[in-house]
Amino acid sequence: MAQQHLDPTDPVAGPVTGDALAGYLRAQATEFLRALRQHRETGAGGNHHGTEETVDAARALRRSARRISGSLHTFRPLLDTDWSEGMRPELAWLSGTLALEHAYAARLDRLLQALHRLSGATFPAQADVTDVAAGSRAAGAARVGAAAPGNPGHPMHPSTPERGNLTVGAAKAGALLERQLTLARTRAHSSALQALGSSRFHAVADKVAVLASEVPLTPTAPTADLRPHAAAAEERLTDAVAALPLITAGHPYNAEALIHGLSPDPSPHPQDAPWHQVRLLLRLHRYAREVLEGENAPVDVRLLAAGQALNRHRDAAEAAGAAAAAARTPRIAPATAYALGVLHADQRHEVEAARFAFQQSWQKQTIGTS
């Protein structure tokens, strides 16, 4: 195994005290309040799915809420226990609620783009969905959409009887997915608006407003070293990655996951859960590095590539689940079910491609190792 050597220019080579944590939390709380003000000023309720400014504000709210929550988790021994344990689930609730609408939008766009690539059929909803898809999910959908003639990742198939059968069912499959995911997106939009107007959210906002000026550190936290806590977060990530089936990820085809997705069991494949957990642990590790290194932290290309691969993995797994759920709709035509089955298989292949990409990026040595 490569040995890590201390870099004399490393910003975390020396002790980093709890004052840095307090400064980071205050900065994230300020960002949260700024995004909240922008969200209110853009008038979220005036548009059925919000304006572009509202989408950006909601994304900024989620971003700061995740970072505050992640820091409270990693450095919880240095913070008031009752306060931090009460804040973390509320921030997770808020971030998850705000993320759902745009997750459904990006998922629909991803599936329609994939259907178009596989069958050649076009869907009028694609342009509308692309405009509102946001965040890493939209980036994953855009990657699928980039697959076009000349893209070696997904070559266009020649005209075959199978492709003709797929084209027949693709239009109805796309319409079914559009109905189901648009309904889910509309409900998520309504839920987000209700959440932002609820007393529960106002209580969270009030606590964040207090955090922007006063961080409830323990008496010993201002002089405590943050590095052992950040190292523990990195160790949890490393252990979780070590438990992944990276050898299986090196193979181009994983029949077990594909067969499970086409079975009557609607639960997610158990193979996916450890990868989703690694994605969350990688996020906590990144946030801990932000606390230690400050605003001018160098970009770790290895972590960036690994995180992007895990985002694509999540997007493809959820898209495959949506295709499988649509295929279980009662009384759909055989051609529609066939198109959805092909779509599901395509997204499970995307899952395997993302796992392989993670394996390749993670096993690269970082700068400063030998």
mmCIF file of C-alpha atoms in Angstrom:
data_model
loop_
_atom_site.group_PDB
_atom_site.id
_atom_site.type_symbol
_atom_site.label_atom_id
_atom_site.label_comp_id
_atom_site.label_asym_id
_atom_site.label_seq_id
_atom_site.Cartn_x
_atom_site.Cartn_y
_atom_site.Cartn_z
ATOM 1 C CA MET A 1 0.000 0.000 0.000
ATOM 2 C CA ALA A 2 1.225 3.504 -0.790
ATOM 3 C CA GLN A 3 2.538 5.421 2.182
ATOM 4 C CA GLN A 4 1.352 8.963 2.792
ATOM 5 C CA HIS A 5 4.116 11.557 3.234
ATOM 6 C CA LEU A 6 3.501 14.933 4.802
ATOM 7 C CA ASP A 7 3.698 17.775 2.318
ATOM 8 C CA PRO A 8 5.347 20.886 3.821
ATOM 9 C CA THR A 9 2.816 23.003 1.911
ATOM 10 C CA ASP A 10 -0.108 20.961 3.219
ATOM 11 C CA PRO A 11 -2.546 23.406 4.887
ATOM 12 C CA VAL A 12 -3.482 20.776 7.500
ATOM 13 C CA ALA A 13 0.065 19.680 8.376
ATOM 14 C CA GLY A 14 -0.295 21.533 11.697
ATOM 15 C CA PRO A 15 -3.093 21.522 14.291
ATOM 16 C CA VAL A 16 -6.468 22.936 13.311
ATOM 17 C CA THR A 17 -8.539 23.996 16.312
ATOM 18 C CA GLY A 18 -12.250 24.246 16.996
ATOM 19 C CA ASP A 19 -12.185 27.911 16.042
ATOM 20 C CA ALA A 20 -11.911 26.779 12.410
ATOM 21 C CA LEU A 21 -15.018 24.638 12.861
ATOM 22 C CA ALA A 22 -16.890 27.595 14.348
ATOM 23 C CA GLY A 23 -15.883 29.797 11.425
ATOM 24 C CA TYR A 24 -16.959 27.155 8.899
ATOM 25 C CA LEU A 25 -20.353 26.653 10.537
ATOM 26 C CA ARG A 26 -20.960 30.402 10.712
ATOM 27 C CA ALA A 27 -20.102 30.748 7.029
ATOM 28 C CA GLN A 28 -22.445 27.921 6.019
ATOM 29 C CA ALA A 29 -25.229 29.343 8.184
ATOM 30 C CA THR A 30 -24.776 32.709 6.477
ATOM 31 C CA GLU A 31 -25.000 31.012 3.069
ATOM 32 C CA PHE A 32 -28.178 29.259 4.200
ATOM 33 C CA LEU A 33 -29.803 32.539 5.231
ATOM 34 C CA ARG A 34 -28.723 34.240 1.997
ATOM 35 C CA ALA A 35 -30.218 31.426 -0.077
ATOM 36 C CA LEU A 36 -33.404 31.531 1.977
ATOM 37 C CA ARG A 37 -33.772 35.241 1.347
ATOM 38 C CA GLN A 38 -33.206 34.710 -2.397
ATOM 39 C CA HIS A 39 -35.783 31.910 -2.418
ATOM 40 C CA ARG A 40 -38.394 34.152 -0.821
ATOM 41 C CA GLU A 41 -37.621 37.111 -3.081
ATOM 42 C CA THR A 42 -38.007 35.073 -6.281
ATOM 43 C CA GLY A 43 -41.548 34.053 -5.309
ATOM 44 C CA ALA A 44 -41.494 30.244 -5.375
ATOM 45 C CA GLY A 45 -45.254 29.997 -5.494
ATOM 46 C CA GLY A 46 -45.699 32.068 -8.652
ATOM 47 C CA ASN A 47 -44.572 29.304 -11.009
ATOM 48 C CA HIS A 48 -45.815 25.735 -10.977
ATOM 49 C CA HIS A 49 -42.301 24.340 -10.645
ATOM 50 C CA GLY A 50 -40.447 27.489 -9.638
ATOM 51 C CA THR A 51 -38.264 29.881 -11.619
ATOM 52 C CA GLU A 52 -34.628 29.329 -12.446
ATOM 53 C CA GLU A 53 -33.667 31.664 -9.593
ATOM 54 C CA THR A 54 -35.829 29.670 -7.192
ATOM 55 C CA VAL A 55 -34.192 26.448 -8.332
ATOM 56 C CA ASP A 56 -30.751 27.949 -7.719
ATOM 57 C CA ALA A 57 -31.800 29.189 -4.282
ATOM 58 C CA ALA A 58 -33.197 25.780 -3.321
ATOM 59 C CA ARG A 59 -29.964 24.142 -4.455
ATOM 60 C CA ALA A 60 -27.952 26.583 -2.328
ATOM 61 C CA LEU A 61 -30.197 25.844 0.660
ATOM 62 C CA ARG A 62 -29.589 22.121 0.256
ATOM 63 C CA ARG A 63 -25.860 22.668 -0.185
ATOM 64 C CA SER A 64 -25.430 24.620 3.029
ATOM 65 C CA ALA A 65 -27.817 22.366 4.976
ATOM 66 C CA ARG A 66 -25.804 19.284 3.949
ATOM 67 C CA ARG A 67 -22.531 20.882 4.996
ATOM 68 C CA ILE A 68 -23.841 22.004 8.361
ATOM 69 C CA SER A 69 -25.375 18.592 9.034
ATOM 70 C CA GLY A 70 -22.248 16.747 7.883
ATOM 71 C CA SER A 71 -19.997 18.874 10.076
ATOM 72 C CA LEU A 72 -22.246 18.324 13.071
ATOM 73 C CA HIS A 73 -21.902 14.580 12.491
ATOM 74 C CA THR A 74 -18.126 14.474 12.005
ATOM 75 C CA PHE A 75 -17.233 16.875 14.815
ATOM 76 C CA ARG A 76 -20.101 16.109 17.200
ATOM 77 C CA PRO A 77 -17.812 15.549 20.264
ATOM 78 C CA LEU A 78 -16.838 19.226 20.018
ATOM 79 C CA LEU A 79 -20.414 20.557 19.932
ATOM 80 C CA ASP A 80 -23.245 20.787 22.423
ATOM 81 C CA THR A 81 -24.806 17.321 22.263
ATOM 82 C CA ASP A 82 -28.476 18.207 22.659
ATOM 83 C CA TRP A 83 -28.270 21.035 20.154
ATOM 84 C CA SER A 84 -26.396 19.093 17.454
ATOM 85 C CA GLU A 85 -28.487 15.935 17.823
ATOM 86 C CA GLY A 86 -31.621 18.039 17.450
ATOM 87 C CA MET A 87 -30.352 19.936 14.397
ATOM 88 C CA ARG A 88 -29.008 17.076 12.288
ATOM 89 C CA PRO A 89 -32.286 15.256 11.550
ATOM 90 C CA GLU A 90 -34.060 18.548 10.846
ATOM 91 C CA LEU A 91 -31.427 19.595 8.321
ATOM 92 C CA ALA A 92 -31.561 16.148 6.707
ATOM 93 C CA TRP A 93 -35.360 16.433 6.444
ATOM 94 C CA LEU A 94 -35.091 19.849 4.806
ATOM 95 C CA SER A 95 -32.388 18.844 2.343
ATOM 96 C CA GLY A 96 -34.223 15.674 1.348
ATOM 97 C CA THR A 97 -37.550 17.439 0.902
ATOM 98 C CA LEU A 98 -36.075 20.156 -1.308
ATOM 99 C CA ALA A 99 -34.146 17.626 -3.413
ATOM 100 C CA LEU A 100 -37.080 15.434 -4.428
ATOM 101 C CA GLU A 101 -38.669 17.651 -7.073
ATOM 102 C CA HIS A 102 -35.503 18.109 -9.079
ATOM 103 C CA ALA A 103 -34.551 14.471 -8.593
ATOM 104 C CA TYR A 104 -37.768 13.403 -10.324
ATOM 105 C CA ALA A 105 -37.231 15.959 -13.104
ATOM 106 C CA ALA A 106 -33.681 14.781 -13.780
ATOM 107 C CA ARG A 107 -34.728 11.121 -13.585
ATOM 108 C CA LEU A 108 -37.427 11.632 -16.198
ATOM 109 C CA ASP A 109 -35.005 13.464 -18.454
ATOM 110 C CA ARG A 110 -32.433 10.697 -18.059
ATOM 111 C CA LEU A 111 -34.925 7.975 -18.953
ATOM 112 C CA LEU A 112 -36.368 9.827 -21.947
ATOM 113 C CA GLN A 113 -32.870 10.536 -23.263
ATOM 114 C CA ALA A 114 -31.990 6.870 -22.875
ATOM 115 C CA LEU A 115 -35.166 5.793 -24.671
ATOM 116 C CA HIS A 116 -34.339 8.160 -27.501
ATOM 117 C CA ARG A 117 -30.813 6.792 -27.744
ATOM 118 C CA LEU A 118 -31.993 3.192 -27.707
ATOM 119 C CA SER A 119 -34.974 3.486 -30.034
ATOM 120 C CA GLY A 120 -34.678 6.752 -31.958
ATOM 121 C CA ALA A 121 -38.075 7.898 -30.654
ATOM 122 C CA THR A 122 -38.442 11.551 -29.637
ATOM 123 C CA PHE A 123 -40.387 12.890 -26.681
ATOM 124 C CA PRO A 124 -41.652 16.499 -26.482
ATOM 125 C CA ALA A 125 -41.223 16.592 -22.703
ATOM 126 C CA GLN A 126 -37.437 16.265 -22.930
ATOM 127 C CA ALA A 127 -36.715 19.957 -23.501
ATOM 128 C CA ASP A 128 -38.971 21.097 -20.676
ATOM 129 C CA VAL A 129 -37.501 18.662 -18.183
ATOM 130 C CA THR A 130 -33.928 19.498 -19.133
ATOM 131 C CA ASP A 131 -34.506 23.163 -18.328
ATOM 132 C CA VAL A 132 -35.385 22.491 -14.692
ATOM 133 C CA ALA A 133 -33.158 19.528 -13.859
ATOM 134 C CA ALA A 134 -30.549 20.714 -11.374
ATOM 135 C CA GLY A 135 -27.507 19.570 -9.402
ATOM 136 C CA SER A 136 -25.494 16.397 -9.816
ATOM 137 C CA ARG A 137 -28.573 14.480 -10.928
ATOM 138 C CA ALA A 138 -28.919 16.821 -13.891
ATOM 139 C CA ALA A 139 -25.243 16.359 -14.630
ATOM 140 C CA GLY A 140 -25.776 12.604 -14.729
ATOM 141 C CA ALA A 141 -28.769 12.995 -17.019
ATOM 142 C CA ALA A 142 -26.762 15.293 -19.286
ATOM 143 C CA ARG A 143 -24.061 12.641 -19.534
ATOM 144 C CA VAL A 144 -26.611 10.174 -20.808
ATOM 145 C CA GLY A 145 -28.027 12.767 -23.173
ATOM 146 C CA ALA A 146 -24.572 13.346 -24.609
ATOM 147 C CA ALA A 147 -24.632 9.793 -26.007
ATOM 148 C CA ALA A 148 -25.256 10.443 -29.672
ATOM 149 C CA PRO A 149 -23.806 9.404 -33.045
ATOM 150 C CA GLY A 150 -20.059 9.536 -32.793
ATOM 151 C CA ASN A 151 -19.995 8.976 -29.034
ATOM 152 C CA PRO A 152 -18.093 5.723 -28.452
ATOM 153 C CA GLY A 153 -19.759 5.238 -25.063
ATOM 154 C CA HIS A 154 -23.175 4.475 -26.591
ATOM 155 C CA PRO A 155 -22.969 3.826 -30.335
ATOM 156 C CA MET A 156 -26.233 4.098 -32.236
ATOM 157 C CA HIS A 157 -27.486 0.655 -33.163
ATOM 158 C CA PRO A 158 -28.204 -0.249 -36.784
ATOM 159 C CA SER A 159 -31.772 -0.910 -37.825
ATOM 160 C CA THR A 160 -32.755 -4.397 -36.648
ATOM 161 C CA PRO A 161 -36.078 -6.155 -35.964
ATOM 162 C CA GLU A 162 -35.385 -5.842 -32.245
ATOM 163 C CA ARG A 163 -34.812 -2.111 -32.591
ATOM 164 C CA GLY A 164 -38.061 -1.861 -34.551
ATOM 165 C CA ASN A 165 -39.934 -3.624 -31.750
ATOM 166 C CA LEU A 166 -38.366 -1.254 -29.260
ATOM 167 C CA THR A 167 -39.439 1.787 -31.267
ATOM 168 C CA VAL A 168 -43.033 0.571 -31.234
ATOM 169 C CA GLY A 169 -43.149 0.466 -27.442
ATOM 170 C CA ALA A 170 -40.803 3.346 -26.694
ATOM 171 C CA ALA A 171 -43.373 6.079 -27.271
ATOM 172 C CA LYS A 172 -45.886 4.507 -24.906
ATOM 173 C CA ALA A 173 -43.142 3.711 -22.396
ATOM 174 C CA GLY A 174 -42.018 7.324 -22.492
ATOM 175 C CA ALA A 175 -45.570 8.558 -22.027
ATOM 176 C CA LEU A 176 -46.068 6.229 -19.068
ATOM 177 C CA LEU A 177 -42.837 7.360 -17.429
ATOM 178 C CA GLU A 178 -43.746 10.982 -18.067
ATOM 179 C CA ARG A 179 -47.132 10.581 -16.387
ATOM 180 C CA GLN A 180 -45.722 8.779 -13.358
ATOM 181 C CA LEU A 181 -42.652 10.942 -12.764
ATOM 182 C CA THR A 182 -44.387 14.239 -13.555
ATOM 183 C CA LEU A 183 -47.049 13.376 -10.995
ATOM 184 C CA ALA A 184 -44.367 12.511 -8.464
ATOM 185 C CA ARG A 185 -42.531 15.728 -9.264
ATOM 186 C CA THR A 186 -45.665 17.825 -8.838
ATOM 187 C CA ARG A 187 -46.360 16.234 -5.472
ATOM 188 C CA ALA A 188 -42.749 16.824 -4.414
ATOM 189 C CA HIS A 189 -43.057 20.484 -5.443
ATOM 190 C CA SER A 190 -46.177 20.872 -3.326
ATOM 191 C CA SER A 191 -44.491 19.129 -0.406
ATOM 192 C CA ALA A 192 -41.488 21.443 -0.664
ATOM 193 C CA LEU A 193 -43.701 24.546 -0.642
ATOM 194 C CA GLN A 194 -45.613 23.221 2.362
ATOM 195 C CA ALA A 195 -42.354 22.417 4.152
ATOM 196 C CA LEU A 196 -40.953 25.898 3.570
ATOM 197 C CA GLY A 197 -44.090 27.422 5.042
ATOM 198 C CA SER A 198 -44.285 25.112 8.027
ATOM 199 C CA SER A 199 -43.492 25.905 11.636
ATOM 200 C CA ARG A 200 -40.959 23.076 11.535
ATOM 201 C CA PHE A 201 -38.948 24.844 8.858
ATOM 202 C CA HIS A 202 -39.183 28.197 10.618
ATOM 203 C CA ALA A 203 -37.771 26.560 13.745
ATOM 204 C CA VAL A 204 -34.832 25.238 11.702
ATOM 205 C CA ALA A 205 -34.271 28.650 10.109
ATOM 206 C CA ASP A 206 -34.286 30.316 13.521
ATOM 207 C CA LYS A 207 -31.632 27.896 14.806
ATOM 208 C CA VAL A 208 -29.493 28.489 11.716
ATOM 209 C CA ALA A 209 -29.831 32.245 12.221
ATOM 210 C CA VAL A 210 -28.480 31.836 15.751
ATOM 211 C CA LEU A 211 -25.691 29.602 14.414
ATOM 212 C CA ALA A 212 -24.587 32.387 12.066
ATOM 213 C CA SER A 213 -23.480 34.393 15.086
ATOM 214 C CA GLU A 214 -22.998 31.868 17.892
ATOM 215 C CA VAL A 215 -21.697 28.298 17.558
ATOM 216 C CA PRO A 216 -22.430 26.066 20.607
ATOM 217 C CA LEU A 217 -18.974 24.568 21.060
ATOM 218 C CA THR A 218 -18.005 22.619 24.161
ATOM 219 C CA PRO A 219 -15.696 24.414 26.628
ATOM 220 C CA THR A 220 -12.619 22.550 25.379
ATOM 221 C CA ALA A 221 -13.451 22.723 21.651
ATOM 222 C CA PRO A 222 -11.795 26.091 20.794
ATOM 223 C CA THR A 223 -8.347 24.622 21.467
ATOM 224 C CA ALA A 224 -9.053 21.011 20.464
ATOM 225 C CA ASP A 225 -7.439 19.586 17.324
ATOM 226 C CA LEU A 226 -9.940 18.773 14.569
ATOM 227 C CA ARG A 227 -7.644 16.455 12.643
ATOM 228 C CA PRO A 228 -8.363 13.245 14.614
ATOM 229 C CA HIS A 229 -12.096 13.640 13.943
ATOM 230 C CA ALA A 230 -11.502 14.265 10.242
ATOM 231 C CA ALA A 231 -9.150 11.275 10.139
ATOM 232 C CA ALA A 232 -11.873 9.108 11.683
ATOM 233 C CA ALA A 233 -14.272 10.184 8.915
ATOM 234 C CA GLU A 234 -11.665 9.265 6.308
ATOM 235 C CA GLU A 235 -11.082 5.906 7.994
ATOM 236 C CA ARG A 236 -14.810 5.113 7.905
ATOM 237 C CA LEU A 237 -14.796 5.900 4.196
ATOM 238 C CA THR A 238 -11.728 3.757 3.558
ATOM 239 C CA ASP A 239 -13.231 0.815 5.442
ATOM 240 C CA ALA A 240 -16.501 1.109 3.518
ATOM 241 C CA VAL A 241 -14.673 1.193 0.184
ATOM 242 C CA ALA A 242 -12.624 -1.834 1.209
ATOM 243 C CA ALA A 243 -15.864 -3.755 1.743
ATOM 244 C CA LEU A 244 -17.130 -2.975 -1.767
ATOM 245 C CA PRO A 245 -17.005 -5.717 -4.417
ATOM 246 C CA LEU A 246 -14.487 -3.806 -6.541
ATOM 247 C CA ILE A 247 -13.523 -6.985 -8.364
ATOM 248 C CA THR A 248 -17.115 -7.412 -9.496
ATOM 249 C CA ALA A 249 -17.107 -3.753 -10.501
ATOM 250 C CA GLY A 250 -14.272 -4.526 -12.884
ATOM 251 C CA HIS A 251 -16.507 -6.793 -14.959
ATOM 252 C CA PRO A 252 -18.640 -5.242 -17.711
ATOM 253 C CA TYR A 253 -21.814 -7.165 -16.890
ATOM 254 C CA ASN A 254 -23.534 -7.964 -13.619
ATOM 255 C CA ALA A 255 -26.379 -10.347 -14.348
ATOM 256 C CA GLU A 256 -27.409 -10.716 -10.700
ATOM 257 C CA ALA A 257 -28.390 -7.063 -10.333
ATOM 258 C CA LEU A 258 -30.191 -7.081 -13.704
ATOM 259 C CA ILE A 259 -32.249 -10.164 -12.906
ATOM 260 C CA HIS A 260 -33.236 -8.791 -9.498
ATOM 261 C CA GLY A 261 -34.484 -5.578 -11.055
ATOM 262 C CA LEU A 262 -36.816 -7.472 -13.380
ATOM 263 C CA SER A 263 -38.223 -9.647 -10.608
ATOM 264 C CA PRO A 264 -41.583 -8.947 -8.913
ATOM 265 C CA ASP A 265 -39.716 -7.728 -5.817
ATOM 266 C CA PRO A 266 -39.891 -3.884 -5.890
ATOM 267 C CA SER A 267 -37.170 -3.387 -3.271
ATOM 268 C CA PRO A 268 -33.800 -1.962 -4.407
ATOM 269 C CA HIS A 269 -31.089 -4.466 -5.139
ATOM 270 C CA PRO A 270 -28.963 -5.127 -2.034
ATOM 271 C CA GLN A 271 -25.836 -4.584 -4.141
ATOM 272 C CA ASP A 272 -26.663 -0.879 -4.421
ATOM 273 C CA ALA A 273 -26.882 -0.027 -0.711
ATOM 274 C CA PRO A 274 -23.137 -0.285 0.118
ATOM 275 C CA TRP A 275 -22.316 1.975 -2.832
ATOM 276 C CA HIS A 276 -24.864 4.566 -1.707
ATOM 277 C CA GLN A 277 -23.332 4.432 1.786
ATOM 278 C CA VAL A 278 -19.867 5.039 0.369
ATOM 279 C CA ARG A 279 -21.221 8.054 -1.490
ATOM 280 C CA LEU A 280 -22.504 9.535 1.778
ATOM 281 C CA LEU A 281 -19.230 8.797 3.592
ATOM 282 C CA LEU A 282 -17.252 10.374 0.761
ATOM 283 C CA ARG A 283 -19.380 13.490 1.113
ATOM 284 C CA LEU A 284 -18.671 13.630 4.868
ATOM 285 C CA HIS A 285 -14.962 13.232 4.160
ATOM 286 C CA ARG A 286 -15.050 16.106 1.659
ATOM 287 C CA TYR A 287 -16.848 18.376 4.118
ATOM 288 C CA ALA A 288 -14.324 17.539 6.833
ATOM 289 C CA ARG A 289 -11.526 18.531 4.451
ATOM 290 C CA GLU A 290 -13.309 21.808 3.775
ATOM 291 C CA VAL A 291 -13.372 22.535 7.503
ATOM 292 C CA LEU A 292 -9.662 21.787 7.876
ATOM 293 C CA GLU A 293 -8.382 23.460 4.734
ATOM 294 C CA GLY A 294 -10.671 26.479 4.481
ATOM 295 C CA GLU A 295 -11.946 28.247 1.383
ATOM 296 C CA ASN A 296 -8.649 27.957 -0.510
ATOM 297 C CA ALA A 297 -8.460 24.188 -0.249
ATOM 298 C CA PRO A 298 -6.875 22.518 -3.296
ATOM 299 C CA VAL A 299 -9.158 20.359 -5.399
ATOM 300 C CA ASP A 300 -8.501 16.662 -4.931
ATOM 301 C CA VAL A 301 -9.084 15.360 -8.443
ATOM 302 C CA ARG A 302 -9.235 11.773 -7.197
ATOM 303 C CA LEU A 303 -12.045 12.526 -4.748
ATOM 304 C CA LEU A 304 -13.838 14.658 -7.334
ATOM 305 C CA ALA A 305 -13.811 11.875 -9.931
ATOM 306 C CA ALA A 306 -14.870 9.289 -7.349
ATOM 307 C CA GLY A 307 -17.759 11.475 -6.202
ATOM 308 C CA GLN A 308 -18.949 12.050 -9.757
ATOM 309 C CA ALA A 309 -18.894 8.308 -10.432
ATOM 310 C CA LEU A 310 -20.942 7.637 -7.290
ATOM 311 C CA ASN A 311 -23.436 10.338 -8.283
ATOM 312 C CA ARG A 312 -23.864 8.657 -11.658
ATOM 313 C CA HIS A 313 -24.253 5.333 -9.866
ATOM 314 C CA ARG A 314 -27.083 6.681 -7.717
ATOM 315 C CA ASP A 315 -28.808 8.357 -10.668
ATOM 316 C CA ALA A 316 -28.660 5.232 -12.824
ATOM 317 C CA ALA A 317 -29.802 2.942 -10.005
ATOM 318 C CA GLU A 318 -32.797 5.159 -9.254
ATOM 319 C CA ALA A 319 -33.625 5.466 -12.952
ATOM 320 C CA ALA A 320 -33.480 1.687 -13.324
ATOM 321 C CA GLY A 321 -35.822 1.377 -10.363
ATOM 322 C CA ALA A 322 -38.265 3.822 -11.969
ATOM 323 C CA ALA A 323 -38.223 1.845 -15.230
ATOM 324 C CA ALA A 324 -38.821 -1.413 -13.368
ATOM 325 C CA ALA A 325 -41.674 0.161 -11.378
ATOM 326 C CA ALA A 326 -43.292 1.402 -14.582
ATOM 327 C CA ALA A 327 -42.942 -2.075 -16.106
ATOM 328 C CA ARG A 328 -45.000 -3.444 -13.184
ATOM 329 C CA THR A 329 -47.951 -1.227 -14.141
ATOM 330 C CA PRO A 330 -50.978 -3.497 -14.650
ATOM 331 C CA ARG A 331 -52.367 -4.113 -18.132
ATOM 332 C CA ILE A 332 -49.672 -2.368 -20.160
ATOM 333 C CA ALA A 333 -49.039 -3.530 -23.742
ATOM 334 C CA PRO A 334 -46.312 -6.134 -24.319
ATOM 335 C CA ALA A 335 -44.370 -3.705 -26.537
ATOM 336 C CA THR A 336 -44.411 -1.120 -23.751
ATOM 337 C CA ALA A 337 -43.221 -3.658 -21.202
ATOM 338 C CA TYR A 338 -40.473 -4.749 -23.594
ATOM 339 C CA ALA A 339 -39.252 -1.178 -24.046
ATOM 340 C CA LEU A 340 -39.216 -0.629 -20.290
ATOM 341 C CA GLY A 341 -37.277 -3.857 -19.797
ATOM 342 C CA VAL A 342 -34.648 -2.769 -22.306
ATOM 343 C CA LEU A 343 -34.512 0.632 -20.617
ATOM 344 C CA HIS A 344 -34.048 -0.988 -17.217
ATOM 345 C CA ALA A 345 -31.217 -3.155 -18.540
ATOM 346 C CA ASP A 346 -29.577 -0.091 -20.076
ATOM 347 C CA GLN A 347 -29.640 1.781 -16.764
ATOM 348 C CA ARG A 348 -28.275 -1.221 -14.866
ATOM 349 C CA HIS A 349 -25.413 -1.240 -17.364
ATOM 350 C CA GLU A 350 -24.928 2.435 -16.491
ATOM 351 C CA VAL A 351 -24.750 1.393 -12.834
ATOM 352 C CA GLU A 352 -21.980 -1.063 -13.623
ATOM 353 C CA ALA A 353 -20.142 1.522 -15.733
ATOM 354 C CA ALA A 354 -20.273 3.978 -12.817
ATOM 355 C CA ARG A 355 -18.904 1.336 -10.440
ATOM 356 C CA PHE A 356 -16.065 0.621 -12.831
ATOM 357 C CA ALA A 357 -15.320 4.358 -13.120
ATOM 358 C CA PHE A 358 -15.239 4.633 -9.327
ATOM 359 C CA GLN A 359 -12.902 1.663 -9.106
ATOM 360 C CA GLN A 360 -10.534 3.257 -11.608
ATOM 361 C CA SER A 361 -10.535 6.680 -9.943
ATOM 362 C CA TRP A 362 -10.269 5.385 -6.374
ATOM 363 C CA GLN A 363 -7.306 3.133 -7.060
ATOM 364 C CA LYS A 364 -5.252 5.992 -8.471
ATOM 365 C CA GLN A 365 -2.580 7.236 -6.104
ATOM 366 C CA THR A 366 -3.064 10.749 -4.845
ATOM 367 C CA ILE A 367 -0.408 13.421 -5.187
ATOM 368 C CA GLY A 368 1.987 13.174 -2.302
ATOM 369 C CA THR A 369 2.052 9.353 -2.126
ATOM 370 C CA SER A 370 4.740 7.015 -3.313
#
